[in-house]
Amino acid sequence: IGSSAFYGCTSLKSITIPDSVTGIDGAAFYGCTSLKSITIPDGVTWVGDYAFRFCDSLTSVYCKATTPPDGSSGNSFGMQRIYVPTASVDWYKRDNGWKSYASQIIGYDFEE
């Protein structure tokens, strides 16, 4: 998903990113104030800086990637829950890009 692709979009409430996406550029969803839920497919290997910054309504992030995607710097996930594959919880909590959200990371069994 390209840089600033949905920047400032106020009507987007939920999105499931297609399986064909492998990366989310910086500021892709920056300031999407109505976005409440996002599902990131397992093929995403990186999340750009500030991709989800100022998404003030965001309450749930579902990240299906078993390997924590690189990046996530400055995303300000706030106090929402970040659901990751149960077997990967410890890995996410130790990963440099995700460890600042450790208290919000919860194991989830994604169904295919």
PDB file of N, CA and C in Angstrom:
ATOM      1  N   ILE A   1       0.873  -1.170   0.000  1.00  0.00           N
ATOM      2  CA  ILE A   1       0.000   0.000   0.000  1.00  0.00           C
ATOM      3  C   ILE A   1       0.911   1.221   0.000  1.00  0.00           C
ATOM      4  N   GLY A   2       0.690   2.099  -0.907  1.00  0.00           N
ATOM      5  CA  GLY A   2       1.565   3.243  -1.104  1.00  0.00           C
ATOM      6  C   GLY A   2       1.522   4.285   0.006  1.00  0.00           C
ATOM      7  N   SER A   3       2.565   5.063   0.047  1.00  0.00           N
ATOM      8  CA  SER A   3       2.700   6.138   1.019  1.00  0.00           C
ATOM      9  C   SER A   3       1.508   7.090   0.929  1.00  0.00           C
ATOM     10  N   SER A   4       0.913   7.371   2.065  1.00  0.00           N
ATOM     11  CA  SER A   4      -0.212   8.305   2.187  1.00  0.00           C
ATOM     12  C   SER A   4      -1.441   7.894   1.374  1.00  0.00           C
ATOM     13  N   ALA A   5      -1.572   6.619   1.048  1.00  0.00           N
ATOM     14  CA  ALA A   5      -2.675   6.139   0.208  1.00  0.00           C
ATOM     15  C   ALA A   5      -4.055   6.503   0.753  1.00  0.00           C
ATOM     16  N   PHE A   6      -4.230   6.398   2.052  1.00  0.00           N
ATOM     17  CA  PHE A   6      -5.519   6.714   2.666  1.00  0.00           C
ATOM     18  C   PHE A   6      -5.378   7.888   3.647  1.00  0.00           C
ATOM     19  N   TYR A   7      -4.339   8.655   3.500  1.00  0.00           N
ATOM     20  CA  TYR A   7      -4.013   9.766   4.407  1.00  0.00           C
ATOM     21  C   TYR A   7      -5.242  10.644   4.658  1.00  0.00           C
ATOM     22  N   GLY A   8      -5.598  10.776   5.936  1.00  0.00           N
ATOM     23  CA  GLY A   8      -6.680  11.671   6.320  1.00  0.00           C
ATOM     24  C   GLY A   8      -8.078  11.225   5.942  1.00  0.00           C
ATOM     25  N   CYS A   9      -8.245   9.995   5.494  1.00  0.00           N
ATOM     26  CA  CYS A   9      -9.566   9.505   5.111  1.00  0.00           C
ATOM     27  C   CYS A   9     -10.439   9.419   6.364  1.00  0.00           C
ATOM     28  N   THR A  10     -11.576  10.064   6.348  1.00  0.00           N
ATOM     29  CA  THR A  10     -12.450  10.065   7.525  1.00  0.00           C
ATOM     30  C   THR A  10     -13.623   9.106   7.405  1.00  0.00           C
ATOM     31  N   SER A  11     -13.821   8.477   6.248  1.00  0.00           N
ATOM     32  CA  SER A  11     -14.954   7.562   6.083  1.00  0.00           C
ATOM     33  C   SER A  11     -14.580   6.088   6.224  1.00  0.00           C
ATOM     34  N   LEU A  12     -13.301   5.773   6.206  1.00  0.00           N
ATOM     35  CA  LEU A  12     -12.842   4.387   6.314  1.00  0.00           C
ATOM     36  C   LEU A  12     -12.969   3.923   7.767  1.00  0.00           C
ATOM     37  N   LYS A  13     -13.793   2.883   7.994  1.00  0.00           N
ATOM     38  CA  LYS A  13     -14.032   2.407   9.362  1.00  0.00           C
ATOM     39  C   LYS A  13     -13.324   1.090   9.667  1.00  0.00           C
ATOM     40  N   SER A  14     -13.154   0.264   8.654  1.00  0.00           N
ATOM     41  CA  SER A  14     -12.537  -1.045   8.827  1.00  0.00           C
ATOM     42  C   SER A  14     -11.919  -1.449   7.498  1.00  0.00           C
ATOM     43  N   ILE A  15     -10.796  -2.144   7.571  1.00  0.00           N
ATOM     44  CA  ILE A  15     -10.173  -2.611   6.333  1.00  0.00           C
ATOM     45  C   ILE A  15      -9.470  -3.942   6.580  1.00  0.00           C
ATOM     46  N   THR A  16      -9.643  -4.829   5.621  1.00  0.00           N
ATOM     47  CA  THR A  16      -8.890  -6.070   5.572  1.00  0.00           C
ATOM     48  C   THR A  16      -7.996  -5.934   4.358  1.00  0.00           C
ATOM     49  N   ILE A  17      -6.717  -5.835   4.613  1.00  0.00           N
ATOM     50  CA  ILE A  17      -5.760  -5.650   3.528  1.00  0.00           C
ATOM     51  C   ILE A  17      -5.663  -6.956   2.739  1.00  0.00           C
ATOM     52  N   PRO A  18      -5.694  -6.875   1.406  1.00  0.00           N
ATOM     53  CA  PRO A  18      -5.644  -8.093   0.579  1.00  0.00           C
ATOM     54  C   PRO A  18      -4.370  -8.910   0.800  1.00  0.00           C
ATOM     55  N   ASP A  19      -4.498 -10.207   0.624  1.00  0.00           N
ATOM     56  CA  ASP A  19      -3.368 -11.123   0.804  1.00  0.00           C
ATOM     57  C   ASP A  19      -2.210 -10.824  -0.134  1.00  0.00           C
ATOM     58  N   SER A  20      -2.465 -10.161  -1.236  1.00  0.00           N
ATOM     59  CA  SER A  20      -1.410  -9.864  -2.215  1.00  0.00           C
ATOM     60  C   SER A  20      -0.468  -8.751  -1.750  1.00  0.00           C
ATOM     61  N   VAL A  21      -0.840  -8.032  -0.715  1.00  0.00           N
ATOM     62  CA  VAL A  21      -0.015  -6.917  -0.213  1.00  0.00           C
ATOM     63  C   VAL A  21       1.138  -7.460   0.625  1.00  0.00           C
ATOM     64  N   THR A  22       2.347  -6.946   0.364  1.00  0.00           N
ATOM     65  CA  THR A  22       3.521  -7.391   1.129  1.00  0.00           C
ATOM     66  C   THR A  22       4.115  -6.287   1.999  1.00  0.00           C
ATOM     67  N   GLY A  23       3.645  -5.051   1.820  1.00  0.00           N
ATOM     68  CA  GLY A  23       4.179  -3.963   2.635  1.00  0.00           C
ATOM     69  C   GLY A  23       3.205  -2.801   2.709  1.00  0.00           C
ATOM     70  N   ILE A  24       3.354  -2.033   3.776  1.00  0.00           N
ATOM     71  CA  ILE A  24       2.516  -0.857   3.996  1.00  0.00           C
ATOM     72  C   ILE A  24       3.462   0.324   4.157  1.00  0.00           C
ATOM     73  N   ASP A  25       3.419   1.243   3.197  1.00  0.00           N
ATOM     74  CA  ASP A  25       4.323   2.395   3.222  1.00  0.00           C
ATOM     75  C   ASP A  25       3.977   3.372   4.342  1.00  0.00           C
ATOM     76  N   GLY A  26       4.931   4.229   4.626  1.00  0.00           N
ATOM     77  CA  GLY A  26       4.758   5.240   5.655  1.00  0.00           C
ATOM     78  C   GLY A  26       3.540   6.113   5.412  1.00  0.00           C
ATOM     79  N   ALA A  27       2.860   6.434   6.492  1.00  0.00           N
ATOM     80  CA  ALA A  27       1.690   7.319   6.494  1.00  0.00           C
ATOM     81  C   ALA A  27       0.528   6.804   5.640  1.00  0.00           C
ATOM     82  N   ALA A  28       0.510   5.526   5.312  1.00  0.00           N
ATOM     83  CA  ALA A  28      -0.538   4.978   4.448  1.00  0.00           C
ATOM     84  C   ALA A  28      -1.944   5.241   4.991  1.00  0.00           C
ATOM     85  N   PHE A  29      -2.116   5.138   6.286  1.00  0.00           N
ATOM     86  CA  PHE A  29      -3.427   5.363   6.906  1.00  0.00           C
ATOM     87  C   PHE A  29      -3.385   6.523   7.908  1.00  0.00           C
ATOM     88  N   TYR A  30      -2.384   7.336   7.811  1.00  0.00           N
ATOM     89  CA  TYR A  30      -2.157   8.460   8.736  1.00  0.00           C
ATOM     90  C   TYR A  30      -3.415   9.332   8.852  1.00  0.00           C
ATOM     91  N   GLY A  31      -3.873   9.524  10.077  1.00  0.00           N
ATOM     92  CA  GLY A  31      -5.003  10.413  10.312  1.00  0.00           C
ATOM     93  C   GLY A  31      -6.356   9.885   9.876  1.00  0.00           C
ATOM     94  N   CYS A  32      -6.484   8.580   9.711  1.00  0.00           N
ATOM     95  CA  CYS A  32      -7.797   8.000   9.376  1.00  0.00           C
ATOM     96  C   CYS A  32      -8.587   7.915  10.683  1.00  0.00           C
ATOM     97  N   THR A  33      -9.226   8.988  11.034  1.00  0.00           N
ATOM     98  CA  THR A  33      -9.825   9.151  12.354  1.00  0.00           C
ATOM     99  C   THR A  33     -11.021   8.246  12.631  1.00  0.00           C
ATOM    100  N   SER A  34     -11.642   7.668  11.625  1.00  0.00           N
ATOM    101  CA  SER A  34     -12.785   6.774  11.830  1.00  0.00           C
ATOM    102  C   SER A  34     -12.402   5.300  11.781  1.00  0.00           C
ATOM    103  N   LEU A  35     -11.156   5.000  11.439  1.00  0.00           N
ATOM    104  CA  LEU A  35     -10.706   3.613  11.308  1.00  0.00           C
ATOM    105  C   LEU A  35     -10.703   2.930  12.674  1.00  0.00           C
ATOM    106  N   LYS A  36     -11.499   1.856  12.796  1.00  0.00           N
ATOM    107  CA  LYS A  36     -11.624   1.146  14.067  1.00  0.00           C
ATOM    108  C   LYS A  36     -10.900  -0.192  14.079  1.00  0.00           C
ATOM    109  N   SER A  37     -10.804  -0.836  12.916  1.00  0.00           N
ATOM    110  CA  SER A  37     -10.227  -2.172  12.854  1.00  0.00           C
ATOM    111  C   SER A  37      -9.464  -2.345  11.548  1.00  0.00           C
ATOM    112  N   ILE A  38      -8.327  -3.016  11.660  1.00  0.00           N
ATOM    113  CA  ILE A  38      -7.529  -3.301  10.475  1.00  0.00           C
ATOM    114  C   ILE A  38      -6.991  -4.721  10.585  1.00  0.00           C
ATOM    115  N   THR A  39      -7.033  -5.444   9.478  1.00  0.00           N
ATOM    116  CA  THR A  39      -6.480  -6.789   9.421  1.00  0.00           C
ATOM    117  C   THR A  39      -5.333  -6.775   8.422  1.00  0.00           C
ATOM    118  N   ILE A  40      -4.163  -7.173   8.899  1.00  0.00           N
ATOM    119  CA  ILE A  40      -2.944  -7.196   8.095  1.00  0.00           C
ATOM    120  C   ILE A  40      -2.650  -8.654   7.742  1.00  0.00           C
ATOM    121  N   PRO A  41      -2.525  -8.978   6.447  1.00  0.00           N
ATOM    122  CA  PRO A  41      -2.319 -10.373   6.053  1.00  0.00           C
ATOM    123  C   PRO A  41      -0.935 -10.898   6.433  1.00  0.00           C
ATOM    124  N   ASP A  42      -0.796 -12.205   6.385  1.00  0.00           N
ATOM    125  CA  ASP A  42       0.460 -12.829   6.797  1.00  0.00           C
ATOM    126  C   ASP A  42       1.620 -12.555   5.860  1.00  0.00           C
ATOM    127  N   GLY A  43       1.364 -12.091   4.656  1.00  0.00           N
ATOM    128  CA  GLY A  43       2.438 -11.803   3.711  1.00  0.00           C
ATOM    129  C   GLY A  43       3.095 -10.448   3.886  1.00  0.00           C
ATOM    130  N   VAL A  44       2.563  -9.612   4.761  1.00  0.00           N
ATOM    131  CA  VAL A  44       3.158  -8.291   4.973  1.00  0.00           C
ATOM    132  C   VAL A  44       4.454  -8.460   5.760  1.00  0.00           C
ATOM    133  N   THR A  45       5.550  -7.949   5.191  1.00  0.00           N
ATOM    134  CA  THR A  45       6.856  -8.094   5.820  1.00  0.00           C
ATOM    135  C   THR A  45       7.382  -6.792   6.414  1.00  0.00           C
ATOM    136  N   TRP A  46       6.714  -5.661   6.131  1.00  0.00           N
ATOM    137  CA  TRP A  46       7.145  -4.388   6.697  1.00  0.00           C
ATOM    138  C   TRP A  46       5.984  -3.400   6.760  1.00  0.00           C
ATOM    139  N   VAL A  47       6.072  -2.551   7.778  1.00  0.00           N
ATOM    140  CA  VAL A  47       5.090  -1.486   7.991  1.00  0.00           C
ATOM    141  C   VAL A  47       5.892  -0.194   8.117  1.00  0.00           C
ATOM    142  N   GLY A  48       5.625   0.754   7.247  1.00  0.00           N
ATOM    143  CA  GLY A  48       6.377   2.004   7.237  1.00  0.00           C
ATOM    144  C   GLY A  48       6.076   2.900   8.427  1.00  0.00           C
ATOM    145  N   ASP A  49       6.987   3.838   8.652  1.00  0.00           N
ATOM    146  CA  ASP A  49       6.828   4.787   9.750  1.00  0.00           C
ATOM    147  C   ASP A  49       5.513   5.540   9.643  1.00  0.00           C
ATOM    148  N   TYR A  50       4.883   5.679  10.767  1.00  0.00           N
ATOM    149  CA  TYR A  50       3.636   6.451  10.895  1.00  0.00           C
ATOM    150  C   TYR A  50       2.490   5.938  10.025  1.00  0.00           C
ATOM    151  N   ALA A  51       2.542   4.677   9.638  1.00  0.00           N
ATOM    152  CA  ALA A  51       1.493   4.112   8.783  1.00  0.00           C
ATOM    153  C   ALA A  51       0.108   4.246   9.412  1.00  0.00           C
ATOM    154  N   PHE A  52       0.022   4.139  10.736  1.00  0.00           N
ATOM    155  CA  PHE A  52      -1.272   4.208  11.425  1.00  0.00           C
ATOM    156  C   PHE A  52      -1.316   5.334  12.452  1.00  0.00           C
ATOM    157  N   ARG A  53      -0.462   6.301  12.301  1.00  0.00           N
ATOM    158  CA  ARG A  53      -0.392   7.428  13.241  1.00  0.00           C
ATOM    159  C   ARG A  53      -1.682   8.249  13.178  1.00  0.00           C
ATOM    160  N   PHE A  54      -2.149   8.644  14.339  1.00  0.00           N
ATOM    161  CA  PHE A  54      -3.358   9.462  14.493  1.00  0.00           C
ATOM    162  C   PHE A  54      -4.625   8.785  13.960  1.00  0.00           C
ATOM    163  N   CYS A  55      -4.657   7.475  14.059  1.00  0.00           N
ATOM    164  CA  CYS A  55      -5.891   6.728  13.795  1.00  0.00           C
ATOM    165  C   CYS A  55      -6.554   6.579  15.172  1.00  0.00           C
ATOM    166  N   ASP A  56      -7.136   7.661  15.631  1.00  0.00           N
ATOM    167  CA  ASP A  56      -7.597   7.779  17.008  1.00  0.00           C
ATOM    168  C   ASP A  56      -8.722   6.832  17.401  1.00  0.00           C
ATOM    169  N   SER A  57      -9.470   6.305  16.464  1.00  0.00           N
ATOM    170  CA  SER A  57     -10.575   5.392  16.773  1.00  0.00           C
ATOM    171  C   SER A  57     -10.162   3.927  16.707  1.00  0.00           C
ATOM    172  N   LEU A  58      -8.938   3.666  16.308  1.00  0.00           N
ATOM    173  CA  LEU A  58      -8.466   2.294  16.117  1.00  0.00           C
ATOM    174  C   LEU A  58      -8.490   1.533  17.444  1.00  0.00           C
ATOM    175  N   THR A  59      -9.259   0.438  17.470  1.00  0.00           N
ATOM    176  CA  THR A  59      -9.360  -0.367  18.688  1.00  0.00           C
ATOM    177  C   THR A  59      -8.799  -1.767  18.508  1.00  0.00           C
ATOM    178  N   SER A  60      -8.731  -2.257  17.264  1.00  0.00           N
ATOM    179  CA  SER A  60      -8.260  -3.620  17.029  1.00  0.00           C
ATOM    180  C   SER A  60      -7.372  -3.687  15.790  1.00  0.00           C
ATOM    181  N   VAL A  61      -6.188  -4.290  15.987  1.00  0.00           N
ATOM    182  CA  VAL A  61      -5.278  -4.558  14.882  1.00  0.00           C
ATOM    183  C   VAL A  61      -5.075  -6.074  14.863  1.00  0.00           C
ATOM    184  N   TYR A  62      -5.375  -6.693  13.732  1.00  0.00           N
ATOM    185  CA  TYR A  62      -5.183  -8.123  13.561  1.00  0.00           C
ATOM    186  C   TYR A  62      -4.027  -8.304  12.593  1.00  0.00           C
ATOM    187  N   CYS A  63      -2.901  -8.771  13.102  1.00  0.00           N
ATOM    188  CA  CYS A  63      -1.717  -8.957  12.265  1.00  0.00           C
ATOM    189  C   CYS A  63      -1.466 -10.454  12.148  1.00  0.00           C
ATOM    190  N   LYS A  64      -1.744 -11.008  10.979  1.00  0.00           N
ATOM    191  CA  LYS A  64      -1.650 -12.452  10.766  1.00  0.00           C
ATOM    192  C   LYS A  64      -0.230 -12.955  10.538  1.00  0.00           C
ATOM    193  N   ALA A  65       0.726 -12.063  10.353  1.00  0.00           N
ATOM    194  CA  ALA A  65       2.105 -12.466  10.060  1.00  0.00           C
ATOM    195  C   ALA A  65       2.715 -13.218  11.238  1.00  0.00           C
ATOM    196  N   THR A  66       3.262 -14.402  10.962  1.00  0.00           N
ATOM    197  CA  THR A  66       3.907 -15.160  12.036  1.00  0.00           C
ATOM    198  C   THR A  66       5.243 -14.540  12.417  1.00  0.00           C
ATOM    199  N   THR A  67       5.900 -13.909  11.450  1.00  0.00           N
ATOM    200  CA  THR A  67       7.131 -13.162  11.709  1.00  0.00           C
ATOM    201  C   THR A  67       6.747 -11.689  11.809  1.00  0.00           C
ATOM    202  N   PRO A  68       7.108 -11.027  12.909  1.00  0.00           N
ATOM    203  CA  PRO A  68       6.734  -9.615  13.038  1.00  0.00           C
ATOM    204  C   PRO A  68       7.237  -8.789  11.856  1.00  0.00           C
ATOM    205  N   PRO A  69       6.349  -8.050  11.199  1.00  0.00           N
ATOM    206  CA  PRO A  69       6.793  -7.201  10.089  1.00  0.00           C
ATOM    207  C   PRO A  69       7.803  -6.171  10.575  1.00  0.00           C
ATOM    208  N   ASP A  70       8.797  -5.887   9.765  1.00  0.00           N
ATOM    209  CA  ASP A  70       9.773  -4.855  10.093  1.00  0.00           C
ATOM    210  C   ASP A  70       9.068  -3.509  10.159  1.00  0.00           C
ATOM    211  N   GLY A  71       9.650  -2.636  10.929  1.00  0.00           N
ATOM    212  CA  GLY A  71       9.130  -1.272  10.991  1.00  0.00           C
ATOM    213  C   GLY A  71       8.216  -1.061  12.167  1.00  0.00           C
ATOM    214  N   SER A  72       7.119  -0.414  11.919  1.00  0.00           N
ATOM    215  CA  SER A  72       6.086  -0.023  12.886  1.00  0.00           C
ATOM    216  C   SER A  72       6.510   1.149  13.751  1.00  0.00           C
ATOM    217  N   SER A  73       7.605   1.789  13.431  1.00  0.00           N
ATOM    218  CA  SER A  73       8.077   2.938  14.191  1.00  0.00           C
ATOM    219  C   SER A  73       7.083   4.092  14.128  1.00  0.00           C
ATOM    220  N   GLY A  74       6.823   4.684  15.247  1.00  0.00           N
ATOM    221  CA  GLY A  74       5.985   5.870  15.307  1.00  0.00           C
ATOM    222  C   GLY A  74       4.530   5.640  14.971  1.00  0.00           C
ATOM    223  N   ASN A  75       4.068   4.417  15.072  1.00  0.00           N
ATOM    224  CA  ASN A  75       2.684   4.155  14.688  1.00  0.00           C
ATOM    225  C   ASN A  75       1.665   4.547  15.745  1.00  0.00           C
ATOM    226  N   SER A  76       2.069   4.719  16.963  1.00  0.00           N
ATOM    227  CA  SER A  76       1.150   5.142  18.010  1.00  0.00           C
ATOM    228  C   SER A  76      -0.114   4.311  18.025  1.00  0.00           C
ATOM    229  N   PHE A  77       0.037   3.030  18.236  1.00  0.00           N
ATOM    230  CA  PHE A  77      -1.125   2.167  18.256  1.00  0.00           C
ATOM    231  C   PHE A  77      -2.047   2.454  19.439  1.00  0.00           C
ATOM    232  N   GLY A  78      -1.645   3.337  20.341  1.00  0.00           N
ATOM    233  CA  GLY A  78      -2.507   3.702  21.458  1.00  0.00           C
ATOM    234  C   GLY A  78      -2.756   2.519  22.368  1.00  0.00           C
ATOM    235  N   MET A  79      -3.948   2.431  22.900  1.00  0.00           N
ATOM    236  CA  MET A  79      -4.251   1.372  23.857  1.00  0.00           C
ATOM    237  C   MET A  79      -5.101   0.248  23.275  1.00  0.00           C
ATOM    238  N   GLN A  80      -5.213   0.177  21.982  1.00  0.00           N
ATOM    239  CA  GLN A  80      -5.992  -0.908  21.395  1.00  0.00           C
ATOM    240  C   GLN A  80      -5.257  -2.231  21.501  1.00  0.00           C
ATOM    241  N   ARG A  81      -5.978  -3.261  21.204  1.00  0.00           N
ATOM    242  CA  ARG A  81      -5.408  -4.605  21.236  1.00  0.00           C
ATOM    243  C   ARG A  81      -4.812  -4.943  19.876  1.00  0.00           C
ATOM    244  N   ILE A  82      -3.664  -5.624  19.934  1.00  0.00           N
ATOM    245  CA  ILE A  82      -2.995  -6.062  18.721  1.00  0.00           C
ATOM    246  C   ILE A  82      -2.982  -7.589  18.762  1.00  0.00           C
ATOM    247  N   TYR A  83      -3.755  -8.181  17.878  1.00  0.00           N
ATOM    248  CA  TYR A  83      -3.883  -9.632  17.833  1.00  0.00           C
ATOM    249  C   TYR A  83      -2.877 -10.203  16.829  1.00  0.00           C
ATOM    250  N   VAL A  84      -2.085 -11.158  17.306  1.00  0.00           N
ATOM    251  CA  VAL A  84      -1.067 -11.801  16.475  1.00  0.00           C
ATOM    252  C   VAL A  84      -1.207 -13.313  16.645  1.00  0.00           C
ATOM    253  N   PRO A  85      -0.622 -14.105  15.737  1.00  0.00           N
ATOM    254  CA  PRO A  85      -0.708 -15.556  15.908  1.00  0.00           C
ATOM    255  C   PRO A  85      -0.191 -15.977  17.287  1.00  0.00           C
ATOM    256  N   THR A  86      -0.942 -16.834  17.941  1.00  0.00           N
ATOM    257  CA  THR A  86      -0.618 -17.253  19.307  1.00  0.00           C
ATOM    258  C   THR A  86       0.824 -17.724  19.450  1.00  0.00           C
ATOM    259  N   ALA A  87       1.306 -18.495  18.503  1.00  0.00           N
ATOM    260  CA  ALA A  87       2.670 -19.029  18.567  1.00  0.00           C
ATOM    261  C   ALA A  87       3.730 -17.938  18.415  1.00  0.00           C
ATOM    262  N   SER A  88       3.344 -16.741  17.988  1.00  0.00           N
ATOM    263  CA  SER A  88       4.302 -15.661  17.724  1.00  0.00           C
ATOM    264  C   SER A  88       4.277 -14.542  18.780  1.00  0.00           C
ATOM    265  N   VAL A  89       3.445 -14.666  19.790  1.00  0.00           N
ATOM    266  CA  VAL A  89       3.297 -13.584  20.781  1.00  0.00           C
ATOM    267  C   VAL A  89       4.632 -13.166  21.379  1.00  0.00           C
ATOM    268  N   ASP A  90       5.406 -14.108  21.876  1.00  0.00           N
ATOM    269  CA  ASP A  90       6.686 -13.764  22.504  1.00  0.00           C
ATOM    270  C   ASP A  90       7.630 -13.084  21.519  1.00  0.00           C
ATOM    271  N   TRP A  91       7.628 -13.532  20.295  1.00  0.00           N
ATOM    272  CA  TRP A  91       8.482 -12.946  19.256  1.00  0.00           C
ATOM    273  C   TRP A  91       8.109 -11.480  19.032  1.00  0.00           C
ATOM    274  N   TYR A  92       6.821 -11.192  18.915  1.00  0.00           N
ATOM    275  CA  TYR A  92       6.357  -9.807  18.741  1.00  0.00           C
ATOM    276  C   TYR A  92       6.761  -8.956  19.950  1.00  0.00           C
ATOM    277  N   LYS A  93       6.588  -9.509  21.129  1.00  0.00           N
ATOM    278  CA  LYS A  93       6.874  -8.739  22.346  1.00  0.00           C
ATOM    279  C   LYS A  93       8.361  -8.414  22.502  1.00  0.00           C
ATOM    280  N   ARG A  94       9.233  -9.190  21.862  1.00  0.00           N
ATOM    281  CA  ARG A  94      10.680  -8.939  21.918  1.00  0.00           C
ATOM    282  C   ARG A  94      11.209  -8.162  20.717  1.00  0.00           C
ATOM    283  N   ASP A  95      10.450  -8.117  19.637  1.00  0.00           N
ATOM    284  CA  ASP A  95      10.888  -7.479  18.405  1.00  0.00           C
ATOM    285  C   ASP A  95      11.007  -5.961  18.604  1.00  0.00           C
ATOM    286  N   ASN A  96      12.106  -5.395  18.104  1.00  0.00           N
ATOM    287  CA  ASN A  96      12.355  -3.960  18.295  1.00  0.00           C
ATOM    288  C   ASN A  96      11.222  -3.072  17.804  1.00  0.00           C
ATOM    289  N   GLY A  97      10.596  -3.419  16.703  1.00  0.00           N
ATOM    290  CA  GLY A  97       9.525  -2.598  16.154  1.00  0.00           C
ATOM    291  C   GLY A  97       8.194  -2.746  16.869  1.00  0.00           C
ATOM    292  N   TRP A  98       8.048  -3.787  17.670  1.00  0.00           N
ATOM    293  CA  TRP A  98       6.759  -4.078  18.300  1.00  0.00           C
ATOM    294  C   TRP A  98       6.794  -4.098  19.818  1.00  0.00           C
ATOM    295  N   LYS A  99       7.971  -4.182  20.419  1.00  0.00           N
ATOM    296  CA  LYS A  99       8.041  -4.378  21.864  1.00  0.00           C
ATOM    297  C   LYS A  99       7.438  -3.238  22.686  1.00  0.00           C
ATOM    298  N   SER A 100       7.370  -2.049  22.135  1.00  0.00           N
ATOM    299  CA  SER A 100       6.755  -0.952  22.895  1.00  0.00           C
ATOM    300  C   SER A 100       5.237  -1.152  23.037  1.00  0.00           C
ATOM    301  N   TYR A 101       4.680  -2.097  22.287  1.00  0.00           N
ATOM    302  CA  TYR A 101       3.254  -2.418  22.374  1.00  0.00           C
ATOM    303  C   TYR A 101       3.015  -3.750  23.091  1.00  0.00           C
ATOM    304  N   ALA A 102       4.035  -4.261  23.786  1.00  0.00           N
ATOM    305  CA  ALA A 102       3.976  -5.598  24.384  1.00  0.00           C
ATOM    306  C   ALA A 102       2.735  -5.822  25.245  1.00  0.00           C
ATOM    307  N   SER A 103       2.325  -4.828  26.004  1.00  0.00           N
ATOM    308  CA  SER A 103       1.164  -5.014  26.884  1.00  0.00           C
ATOM    309  C   SER A 103      -0.147  -5.117  26.107  1.00  0.00           C
ATOM    310  N   GLN A 104      -0.137  -4.756  24.845  1.00  0.00           N
ATOM    311  CA  GLN A 104      -1.342  -4.786  24.019  1.00  0.00           C
ATOM    312  C   GLN A 104      -1.400  -5.999  23.102  1.00  0.00           C
ATOM    313  N   ILE A 105      -0.302  -6.739  23.021  1.00  0.00           N
ATOM    314  CA  ILE A 105      -0.214  -7.870  22.097  1.00  0.00           C
ATOM    315  C   ILE A 105      -0.859  -9.103  22.727  1.00  0.00           C
ATOM    316  N   ILE A 106      -1.801  -9.672  21.977  1.00  0.00           N
ATOM    317  CA  ILE A 106      -2.589 -10.809  22.450  1.00  0.00           C
ATOM    318  C   ILE A 106      -2.542 -11.907  21.400  1.00  0.00           C
ATOM    319  N   GLY A 107      -2.394 -13.140  21.853  1.00  0.00           N
ATOM    320  CA  GLY A 107      -2.416 -14.275  20.932  1.00  0.00           C
ATOM    321  C   GLY A 107      -3.802 -14.519  20.375  1.00  0.00           C
ATOM    322  N   TYR A 108      -3.854 -14.887  19.109  1.00  0.00           N
ATOM    323  CA  TYR A 108      -5.124 -15.110  18.430  1.00  0.00           C
ATOM    324  C   TYR A 108      -4.930 -16.251  17.439  1.00  0.00           C
ATOM    325  N   ASP A 109      -5.889 -17.157  17.391  1.00  0.00           N
ATOM    326  CA  ASP A 109      -5.807 -18.266  16.445  1.00  0.00           C
ATOM    327  C   ASP A 109      -6.617 -17.904  15.207  1.00  0.00           C
ATOM    328  N   PHE A 110      -5.897 -17.477  14.187  1.00  0.00           N
ATOM    329  CA  PHE A 110      -6.525 -17.092  12.923  1.00  0.00           C
ATOM    330  C   PHE A 110      -6.946 -18.348  12.176  1.00  0.00           C
ATOM    331  N   GLU A 111      -8.152 -18.334  11.660  1.00  0.00           N
ATOM    332  CA  GLU A 111      -8.635 -19.448  10.858  1.00  0.00           C
ATOM    333  C   GLU A 111      -8.402 -19.140   9.402  1.00  0.00           C
ATOM    334  N   GLU A 112      -8.078 -20.106   8.639  1.00  0.00           N
ATOM    335  CA  GLU A 112      -7.855 -19.936   7.200  1.00  0.00           C
ATOM    336  C   GLU A 112      -9.157 -19.910   6.466  1.00  0.00           C
TER     337      GLU A 112
END
